[in-house]
Amino acid sequence: MQAYERAVQQPAPQQQQPPRQPVQPSPAPQWSAAQEAAPEAVRAQPAAAEPFRWQLDPVDPSPRRQDAGGLLTDDDEAQLWLGADDDEASHRLSRSERRALKHDGYGDEHDRPKRRGGWGCLVGLLIVAALGAGAWFFLQGPISAVVERFTPAEDYTGSGTTEHVFMIHEGDTGSDIAENLVAEGVTASYDAFYDLLLKQTPEPEFHPGAYRLAEQMSAQAALDALLDPANKMENTFVIQEGMWASNALAEAAAVTGIPIEQLQAAAANPQAYGLPAEATSVEGFLFPATYTVDPGATADGVIKMLVDRSFQALDAAGVAPEDRWRTIVKASLIEREAGLRDDYYKVSRVIENRLNPELFDSGLLQFDSTVHYGLGDDSVVTTTDAEREDPANPYNTYVHPGLPPGPIGNPGDLAIDAAIHPADGPWLYFVTVNLDTGETVFSSTIEEHEAAVDQFLAWLDEHPEYGN
């Protein structure tokens, strides 16, 4: 571009230039004596009398030339800038055309334009994925409902495996029976049995008592067995884990025909059956199991049978007679608070940690289950502020430190074992966040525990059938 700049400063004359003559070699310069003596650099300078002028060659009307690589030559580039006369404007190239010609061939790798096709595809894929995820998020509820509607309920096949004694309690509805069958491993799902009930004409009639069923039965096989009088076990009743003594005695009265008042009077003297001196009732020592009594059994005989079965379980677990009371009290708390098997041992550790003044100085267990027992209300799972602040309730572990004054139910083998073998851990708090699955969160700090409580309260809001 240097030739272009100097040509602008001294434009060539407008008259037509004569044809160019071949350039003849110039004769060697003649130097004067003074010039001979001057430095070589000085001699190389031209004489001032004849200044040198740059001139452009005449415009060549021939087509513009490109080199082999598609690039413009220096002369062509200069002509693009100067161009032809106005009357030849049609032969001029615009700036974008000149740029296109100049970069028609890429002599240098750095001059190549960046490829953006790959990034564009990636962005497009991400957008499609995001739209798909959003659609699935908003549609998964309706889709799941449709799938669930047309998917058969989970069910077993056949008449089952291991024999199982199933109890129908006084006042149980078809829905209660469906839930209990699943909880005890008899049927595979609630819907399989309950939907079958709704199809029956006339509606089936169920009678309280113990029934000889089996584990993993189909819904149809379970229904047939419950309606077959041959499977009803006469004078047989079941005490379930964690059941209160008042309910256990009611089960025994319903099956044996012994008036409930006689059973309650017999249970009012616990020391007559060998219970520890601290015991004021038979609570905690009516072992959960299936019992069959003779037709002529008495109230005292029934109570003794249940208590002896409890002593048998304690002895088998290695509990010394002098340790029976504390073990049963602690095991009753574990039985009422824990859901899953491993949680039994963790709850046992929480109790021990809270009773350790070095780890928890207040000594308050703060169990809702103890408050419920003192109130005699087993219909809800939570407590109110007023109930937790009431010192008149001797079982209120929110205001009274240490273990409660007695058991709050009848524990089974697992709870007894957990009471004497607590898990290792730093936990001070726990809360069951899903009452259907028994999922429980154990925490060592109050901040972690409060977050878990919020999770449980949110679950309760979605399941009002559990009360509040």
PDB file of N, CA, C and O in Angstrom, residues 31 35-45:
ATOM      1  N   TRP A  31      31.678   9.249 -10.047  1.00  0.00           N
ATOM      2  CA  TRP A  31      31.833   9.942  -8.781  1.00  0.00           C
ATOM      3  C   TRP A  31      32.964  10.943  -8.884  1.00  0.00           C
ATOM      4  O   TRP A  31      34.000  10.699  -9.515  1.00  0.00           O
ATOM      5  N   GLN A  35      33.157  12.858  -3.809  1.00  0.00           N
ATOM      6  CA  GLN A  35      32.210  11.763  -3.535  1.00  0.00           C
ATOM      7  C   GLN A  35      32.945  10.478  -3.283  1.00  0.00           C
ATOM      8  O   GLN A  35      32.506   9.639  -2.499  1.00  0.00           O
ATOM      9  N   GLU A  36      34.042  10.273  -3.972  1.00  0.00           N
ATOM     10  CA  GLU A  36      34.804   9.062  -3.708  1.00  0.00           C
ATOM     11  C   GLU A  36      35.253   9.017  -2.274  1.00  0.00           C
ATOM     12  O   GLU A  36      35.332   7.969  -1.656  1.00  0.00           O
ATOM     13  N   ALA A  37      35.547  10.225  -1.762  1.00  0.00           N
ATOM     14  CA  ALA A  37      36.038  10.267  -0.374  1.00  0.00           C
ATOM     15  C   ALA A  37      34.923  10.154   0.633  1.00  0.00           C
ATOM     16  O   ALA A  37      35.152   9.862   1.796  1.00  0.00           O
ATOM     17  N   ALA A  38      33.689  10.391   0.222  1.00  0.00           N
ATOM     18  CA  ALA A  38      32.558  10.348   1.172  1.00  0.00           C
ATOM     19  C   ALA A  38      32.225   8.905   1.540  1.00  0.00           C
ATOM     20  O   ALA A  38      32.537   7.980   0.796  1.00  0.00           O
ATOM     21  N   PRO A  39      31.551   8.771   2.667  1.00  0.00           N
ATOM     22  CA  PRO A  39      31.140   7.399   3.058  1.00  0.00           C
ATOM     23  C   PRO A  39      30.211   6.795   2.018  1.00  0.00           C
ATOM     24  O   PRO A  39      29.517   7.473   1.285  1.00  0.00           O
ATOM     25  N   GLU A  40      30.195   5.467   1.995  1.00  0.00           N
ATOM     26  CA  GLU A  40      29.405   4.735   1.014  1.00  0.00           C
ATOM     27  C   GLU A  40      27.924   5.058   1.123  1.00  0.00           C
ATOM     28  O   GLU A  40      27.222   5.174   0.134  1.00  0.00           O
ATOM     29  N   ALA A  41      27.431   5.256   2.357  1.00  0.00           N
ATOM     30  CA  ALA A  41      26.004   5.562   2.556  1.00  0.00           C
ATOM     31  C   ALA A  41      25.621   6.871   1.924  1.00  0.00           C
ATOM     32  O   ALA A  41      24.527   7.046   1.410  1.00  0.00           O
ATOM     33  N   VAL A  42      26.522   7.831   1.965  1.00  0.00           N
ATOM     34  CA  VAL A  42      26.232   9.133   1.391  1.00  0.00           C
ATOM     35  C   VAL A  42      26.231   9.048  -0.108  1.00  0.00           C
ATOM     36  O   VAL A  42      25.406   9.609  -0.801  1.00  0.00           O
ATOM     37  N   ARG A  43      27.194   8.288  -0.670  1.00  0.00           N
ATOM     38  CA  ARG A  43      27.254   8.173  -2.117  1.00  0.00           C
ATOM     39  C   ARG A  43      26.003   7.515  -2.678  1.00  0.00           C
ATOM     40  O   ARG A  43      25.625   7.757  -3.802  1.00  0.00           O
ATOM     41  N   ALA A  44      25.384   6.658  -1.858  1.00  0.00           N
ATOM     42  CA  ALA A  44      24.207   5.934  -2.351  1.00  0.00           C
ATOM     43  C   ALA A  44      23.002   6.826  -2.543  1.00  0.00           C
ATOM     44  O   ALA A  44      22.049   6.458  -3.204  1.00  0.00           O
ATOM     45  N   GLN A  45      22.972   8.043  -1.984  1.00  0.00           N
ATOM     46  CA  GLN A  45      21.820   8.920  -2.105  1.00  0.00           C
ATOM     47  C   GLN A  45      21.780   9.541  -3.486  1.00  0.00           C
ATOM     48  O   GLN A  45      22.808   9.953  -4.021  1.00  0.00           O
TER      49      GLN A  45
END
